[in-house]
Tab-separated table of C-alpha atoms in Angstrom:
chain	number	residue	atom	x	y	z
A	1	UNK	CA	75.021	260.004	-3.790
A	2	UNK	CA	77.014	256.871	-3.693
A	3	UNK	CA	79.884	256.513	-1.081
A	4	UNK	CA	82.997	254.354	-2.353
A	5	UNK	CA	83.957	253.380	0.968
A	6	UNK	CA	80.978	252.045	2.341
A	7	UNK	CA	80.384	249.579	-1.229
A	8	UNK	CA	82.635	246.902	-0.244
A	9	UNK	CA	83.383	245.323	3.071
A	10	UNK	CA	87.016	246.356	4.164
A	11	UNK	CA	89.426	243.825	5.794
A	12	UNK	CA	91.702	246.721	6.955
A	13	UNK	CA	92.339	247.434	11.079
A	14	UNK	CA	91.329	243.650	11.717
A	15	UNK	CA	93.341	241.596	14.678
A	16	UNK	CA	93.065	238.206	13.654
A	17	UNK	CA	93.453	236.276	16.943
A	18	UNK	CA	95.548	232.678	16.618
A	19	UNK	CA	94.247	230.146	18.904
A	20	UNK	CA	97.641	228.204	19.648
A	21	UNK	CA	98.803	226.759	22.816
A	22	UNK	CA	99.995	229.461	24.398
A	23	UNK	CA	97.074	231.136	24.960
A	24	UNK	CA	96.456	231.042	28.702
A	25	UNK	CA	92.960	233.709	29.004
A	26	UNK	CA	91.402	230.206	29.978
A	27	UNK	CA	93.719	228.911	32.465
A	28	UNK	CA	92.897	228.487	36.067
A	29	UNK	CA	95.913	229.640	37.503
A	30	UNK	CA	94.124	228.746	41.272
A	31	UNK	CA	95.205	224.907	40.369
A	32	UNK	CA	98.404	225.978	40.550
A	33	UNK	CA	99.232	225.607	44.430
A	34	UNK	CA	102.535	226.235	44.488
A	35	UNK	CA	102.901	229.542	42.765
A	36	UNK	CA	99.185	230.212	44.609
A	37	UNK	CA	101.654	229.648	47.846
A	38	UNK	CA	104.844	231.698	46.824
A	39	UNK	CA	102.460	234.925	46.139
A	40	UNK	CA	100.940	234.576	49.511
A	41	UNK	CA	104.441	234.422	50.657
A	42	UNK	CA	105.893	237.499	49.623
A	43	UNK	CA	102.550	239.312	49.954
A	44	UNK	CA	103.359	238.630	54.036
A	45	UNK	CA	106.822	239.518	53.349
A	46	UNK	CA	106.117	242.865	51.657
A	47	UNK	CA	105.730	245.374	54.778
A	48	UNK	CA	108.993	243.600	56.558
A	49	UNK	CA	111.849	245.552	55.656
A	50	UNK	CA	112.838	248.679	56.562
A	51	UNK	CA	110.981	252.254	55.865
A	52	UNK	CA	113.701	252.961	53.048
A	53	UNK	CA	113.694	249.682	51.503
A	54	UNK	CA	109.713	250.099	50.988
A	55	UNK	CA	108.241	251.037	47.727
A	56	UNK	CA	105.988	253.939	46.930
A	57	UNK	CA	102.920	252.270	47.413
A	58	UNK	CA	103.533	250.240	50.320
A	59	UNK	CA	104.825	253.807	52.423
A	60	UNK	CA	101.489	255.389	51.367
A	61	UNK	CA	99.605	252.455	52.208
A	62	UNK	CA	101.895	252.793	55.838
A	63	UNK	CA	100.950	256.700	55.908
A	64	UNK	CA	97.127	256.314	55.264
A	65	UNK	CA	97.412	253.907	58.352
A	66	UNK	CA	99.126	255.829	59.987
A	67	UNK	CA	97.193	258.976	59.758
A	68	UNK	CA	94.336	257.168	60.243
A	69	UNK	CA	95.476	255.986	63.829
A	70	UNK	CA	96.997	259.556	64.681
A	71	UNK	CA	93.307	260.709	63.845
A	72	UNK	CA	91.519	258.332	66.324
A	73	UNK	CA	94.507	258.515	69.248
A	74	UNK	CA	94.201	263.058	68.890
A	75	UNK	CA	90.516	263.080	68.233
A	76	UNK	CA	90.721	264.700	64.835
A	77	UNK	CA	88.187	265.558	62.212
A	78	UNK	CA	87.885	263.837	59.578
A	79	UNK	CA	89.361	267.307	57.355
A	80	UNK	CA	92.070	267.562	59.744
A	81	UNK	CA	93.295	263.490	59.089
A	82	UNK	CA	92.500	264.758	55.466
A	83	UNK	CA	94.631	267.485	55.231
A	84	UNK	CA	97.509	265.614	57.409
A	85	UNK	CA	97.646	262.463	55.096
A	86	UNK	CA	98.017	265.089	52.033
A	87	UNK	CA	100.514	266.972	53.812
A	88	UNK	CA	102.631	263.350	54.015
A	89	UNK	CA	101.697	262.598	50.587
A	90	UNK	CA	103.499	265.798	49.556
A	91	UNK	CA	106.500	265.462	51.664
A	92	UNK	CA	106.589	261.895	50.759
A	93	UNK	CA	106.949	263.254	46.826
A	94	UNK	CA	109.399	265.564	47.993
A	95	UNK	CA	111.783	263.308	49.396
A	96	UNK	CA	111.616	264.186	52.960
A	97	UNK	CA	110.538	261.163	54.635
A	98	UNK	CA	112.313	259.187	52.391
A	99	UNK	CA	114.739	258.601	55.232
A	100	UNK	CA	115.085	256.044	58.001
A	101	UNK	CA	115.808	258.897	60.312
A	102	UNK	CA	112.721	260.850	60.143
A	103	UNK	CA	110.016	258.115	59.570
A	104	UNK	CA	110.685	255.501	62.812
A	105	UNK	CA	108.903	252.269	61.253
A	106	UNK	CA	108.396	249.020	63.508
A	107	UNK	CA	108.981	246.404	61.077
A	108	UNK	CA	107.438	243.568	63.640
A	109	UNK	CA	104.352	245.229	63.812
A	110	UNK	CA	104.053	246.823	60.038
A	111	UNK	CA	103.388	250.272	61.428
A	112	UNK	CA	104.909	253.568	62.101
A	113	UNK	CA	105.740	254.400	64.941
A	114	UNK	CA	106.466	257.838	65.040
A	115	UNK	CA	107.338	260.857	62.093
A	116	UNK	CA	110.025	262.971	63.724
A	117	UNK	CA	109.639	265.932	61.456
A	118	UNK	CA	105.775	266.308	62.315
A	119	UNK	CA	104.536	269.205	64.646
A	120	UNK	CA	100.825	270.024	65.144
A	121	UNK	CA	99.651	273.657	65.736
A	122	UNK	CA	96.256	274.826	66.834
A	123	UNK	CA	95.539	277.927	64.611
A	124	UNK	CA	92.757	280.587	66.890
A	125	UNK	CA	89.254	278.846	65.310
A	126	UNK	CA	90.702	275.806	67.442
A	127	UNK	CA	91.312	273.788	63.503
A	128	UNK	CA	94.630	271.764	63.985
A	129	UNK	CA	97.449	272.560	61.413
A	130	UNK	CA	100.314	270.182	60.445
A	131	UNK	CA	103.722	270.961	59.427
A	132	UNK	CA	106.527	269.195	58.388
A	133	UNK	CA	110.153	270.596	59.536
A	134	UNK	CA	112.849	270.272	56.598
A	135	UNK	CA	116.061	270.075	57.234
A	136	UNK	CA	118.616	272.782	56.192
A	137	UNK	CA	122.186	272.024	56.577
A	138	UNK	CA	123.589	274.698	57.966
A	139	UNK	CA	126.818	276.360	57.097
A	140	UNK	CA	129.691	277.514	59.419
A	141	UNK	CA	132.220	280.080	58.436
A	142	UNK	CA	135.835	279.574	59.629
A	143	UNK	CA	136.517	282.273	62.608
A	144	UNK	CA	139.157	284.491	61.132
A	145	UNK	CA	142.963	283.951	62.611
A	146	UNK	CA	144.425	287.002	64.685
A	147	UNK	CA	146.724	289.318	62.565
A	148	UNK	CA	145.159	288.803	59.745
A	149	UNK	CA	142.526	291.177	57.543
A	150	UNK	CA	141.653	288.138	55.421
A	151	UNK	CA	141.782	285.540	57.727
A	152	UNK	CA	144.934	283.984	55.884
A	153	UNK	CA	148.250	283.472	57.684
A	154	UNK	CA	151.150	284.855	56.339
A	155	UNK	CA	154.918	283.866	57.363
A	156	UNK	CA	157.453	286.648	57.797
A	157	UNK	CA	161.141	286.132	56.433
């Protein structure tokens, strides 16, 4: 049996490639001190700002750190640093440590310092649990007025 589309060598689904002078997959960009300088620059630069100013994969970079020191300072196992840097992944994700108030970051030394929201149990097998408080905003009800049922003040004329 003879196959039609394997008779004649097809030109279809081809990139021609251009060589012109814009091509730069050759260049060397190492020659190029200055911009060699400016990257080094703001690759110092990135971990001084503040916690919220920080992008996503600087703070997880910060919380792997971080979690790594906690384990060493508490003595943890290496499951228990485990399960803490997921737990800050998570709450990371969620939001929560977005803020400059729960995450105290020392931008002179690139580290952080402490994560208010972060309290350690110890569970009965002696295995050491981490949890991380949320904040609720709580809601207060107005105290009703005397001589009123509904709390509403009323004039008499």
């Amino acid at each position: 049996m003879y196959n039609i589309y394997m008779s004649a060598p097809s030109h279809r689904n081809r990139t021609l490639r251009r060589s012109s002078m814009t091509d730069l997959s050759g260049v060397d960009y190492s020659q190029n001190l200055s911009l060699e300088a400016m990257l080094h620059n703001e690759a110092g630069q990135a971990f001084k700002k503040p916690w919220h100013r920080l992008e996503r994969g600087l703070r997880l970079n910060r919380l792997r750190i971080f979690s790594e020191n906690f384990a060493k300072a508490r003595g943890l196992k290496p499951t228990e640093q485990s399960s803490l840097l997921q737990l800050l992944t998570k709450c990371l994700d969620k939001k929560v440590l977005n803020s400059k108030l729960s995450v105290i970051y020392d931008i002179e030394k690139e580290e952080i310092t402490e994560i208010k929201p972060l309290v350690m149990h110890q569970n009965s097998a002696g295995e050491i649990l981490f949890q991380i408080l949320e904040r609720r905003s709580a809601v207060t009800f107005r105290k009703a007025r005397p001589g009123s049922a509904d709390g509403s003040k009323t004039e008499e004329l």
